[in-house]
Short mmCIF file of C-alpha atoms in Angstrom, two decimals:
data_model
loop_
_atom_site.label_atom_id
_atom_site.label_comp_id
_atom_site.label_asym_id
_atom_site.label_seq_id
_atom_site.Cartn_x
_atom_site.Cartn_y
_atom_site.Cartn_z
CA UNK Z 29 22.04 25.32 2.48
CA UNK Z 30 19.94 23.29 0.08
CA UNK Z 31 15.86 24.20 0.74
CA UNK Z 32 16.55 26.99 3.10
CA UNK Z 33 14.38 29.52 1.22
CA UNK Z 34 11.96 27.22 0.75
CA UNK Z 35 11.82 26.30 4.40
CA UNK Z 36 11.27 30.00 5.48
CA UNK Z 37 8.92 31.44 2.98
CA UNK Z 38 7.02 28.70 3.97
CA UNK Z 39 7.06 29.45 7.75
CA UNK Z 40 5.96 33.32 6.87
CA UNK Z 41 2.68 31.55 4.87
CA UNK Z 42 1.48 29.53 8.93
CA UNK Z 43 -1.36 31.65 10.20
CA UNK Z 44 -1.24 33.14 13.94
CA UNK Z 45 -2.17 30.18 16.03
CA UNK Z 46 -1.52 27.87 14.00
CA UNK Z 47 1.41 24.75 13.88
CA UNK Z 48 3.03 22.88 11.40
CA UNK Z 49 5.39 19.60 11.62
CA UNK Z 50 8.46 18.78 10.35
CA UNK Z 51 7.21 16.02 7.78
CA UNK Z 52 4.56 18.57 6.68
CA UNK Z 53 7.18 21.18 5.74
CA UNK Z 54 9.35 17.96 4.06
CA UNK Z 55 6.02 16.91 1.95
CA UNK Z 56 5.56 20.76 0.79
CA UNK Z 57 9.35 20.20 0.17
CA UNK Z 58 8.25 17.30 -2.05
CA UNK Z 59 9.97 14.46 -0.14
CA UNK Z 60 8.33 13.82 3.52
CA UNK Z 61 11.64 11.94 3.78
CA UNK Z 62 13.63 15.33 4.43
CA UNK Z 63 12.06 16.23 8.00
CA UNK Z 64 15.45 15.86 9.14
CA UNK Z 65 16.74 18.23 6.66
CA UNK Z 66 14.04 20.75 7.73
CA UNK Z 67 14.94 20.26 11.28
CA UNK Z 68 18.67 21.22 10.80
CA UNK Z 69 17.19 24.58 8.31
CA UNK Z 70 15.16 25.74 11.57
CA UNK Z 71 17.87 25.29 13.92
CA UNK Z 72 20.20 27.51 11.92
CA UNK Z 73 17.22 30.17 11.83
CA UNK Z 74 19.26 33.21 12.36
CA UNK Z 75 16.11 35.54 11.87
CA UNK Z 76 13.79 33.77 14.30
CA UNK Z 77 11.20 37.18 13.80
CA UNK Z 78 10.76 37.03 10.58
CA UNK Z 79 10.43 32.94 9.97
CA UNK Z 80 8.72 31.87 13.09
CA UNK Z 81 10.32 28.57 13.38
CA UNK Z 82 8.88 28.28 16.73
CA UNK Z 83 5.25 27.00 14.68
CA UNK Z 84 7.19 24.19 14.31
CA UNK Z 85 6.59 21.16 16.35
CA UNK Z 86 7.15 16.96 15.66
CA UNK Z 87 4.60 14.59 14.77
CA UNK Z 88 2.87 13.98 18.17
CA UNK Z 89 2.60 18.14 18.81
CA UNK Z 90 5.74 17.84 20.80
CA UNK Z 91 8.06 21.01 21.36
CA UNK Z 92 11.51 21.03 20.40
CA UNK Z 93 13.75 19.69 22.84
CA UNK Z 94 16.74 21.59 21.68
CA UNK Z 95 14.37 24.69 20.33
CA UNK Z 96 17.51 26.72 19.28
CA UNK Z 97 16.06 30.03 20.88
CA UNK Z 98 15.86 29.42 24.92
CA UNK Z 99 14.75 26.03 24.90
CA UNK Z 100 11.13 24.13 24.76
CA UNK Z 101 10.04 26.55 27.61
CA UNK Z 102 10.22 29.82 25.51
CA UNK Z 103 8.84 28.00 22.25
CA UNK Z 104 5.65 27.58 24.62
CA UNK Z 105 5.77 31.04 25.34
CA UNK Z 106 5.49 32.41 21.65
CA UNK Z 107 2.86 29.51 20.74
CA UNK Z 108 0.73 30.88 23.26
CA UNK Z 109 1.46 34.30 22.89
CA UNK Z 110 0.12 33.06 19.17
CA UNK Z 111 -2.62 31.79 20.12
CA UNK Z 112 -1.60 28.10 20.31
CA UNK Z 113 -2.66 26.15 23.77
CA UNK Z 114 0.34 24.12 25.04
CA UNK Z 115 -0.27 21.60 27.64
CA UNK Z 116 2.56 19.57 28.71
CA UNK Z 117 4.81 20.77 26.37
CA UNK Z 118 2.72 19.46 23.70
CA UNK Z 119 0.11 20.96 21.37
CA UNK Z 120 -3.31 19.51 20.06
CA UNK Z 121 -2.61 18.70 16.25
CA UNK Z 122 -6.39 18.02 15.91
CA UNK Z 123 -7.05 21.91 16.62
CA UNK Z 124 -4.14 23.75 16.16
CA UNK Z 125 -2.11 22.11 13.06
CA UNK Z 126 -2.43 24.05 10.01
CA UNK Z 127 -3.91 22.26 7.04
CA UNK Z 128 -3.38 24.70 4.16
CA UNK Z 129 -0.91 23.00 2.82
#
């Protein structure tokens, strides 16, 4: 699949409690068109230990609906077993999104 490897070494390079978005893996990509794209890479995550697609969250700090591992309720649980504080299923971009990019 078309940016895979790019899509994982990059989640291996988000710091322990710490989040990313879609678009901001898509403008590392070079297009912040391919969110989308991204999406579909994390869902087929087959080595969810190793790239911690669970870091992952949409534009408004929103967990994944369909998170492909157990659900938005167990992506809470490793973001805050991370570090990350999730309130309402939704995390504070202001003081949690990574800005090394």
């Amino acid at each position: 699949m078309k940016y895979q490897k790019e899509v994982y070494e990059f989640l291996t390079t988000i710091p322990k409690g710490k989040v990313v978005t879609y678009q901001d893996i898509a403008i590392y990509l070079g297009n912040k068109n391919l969110s989308r794209v991204v999406g579909n890479v994390l869902h087929k995550n087959d080595k969810p230990l190793i790239y911690p697609c669970f870091k992952v969250v949409n534009s408004k700090g929103e967990l994944a609906e369909n998170f492909a591992f157990g659900g938005k309720e167990n992506q809470k649980k490793l973001l805050e077993e991370d570090g990350v504080v999730v309130e309402d299923f939704k995390v504070d971009l202001t003081k949690f999104r990574w800005t090394g990019l």
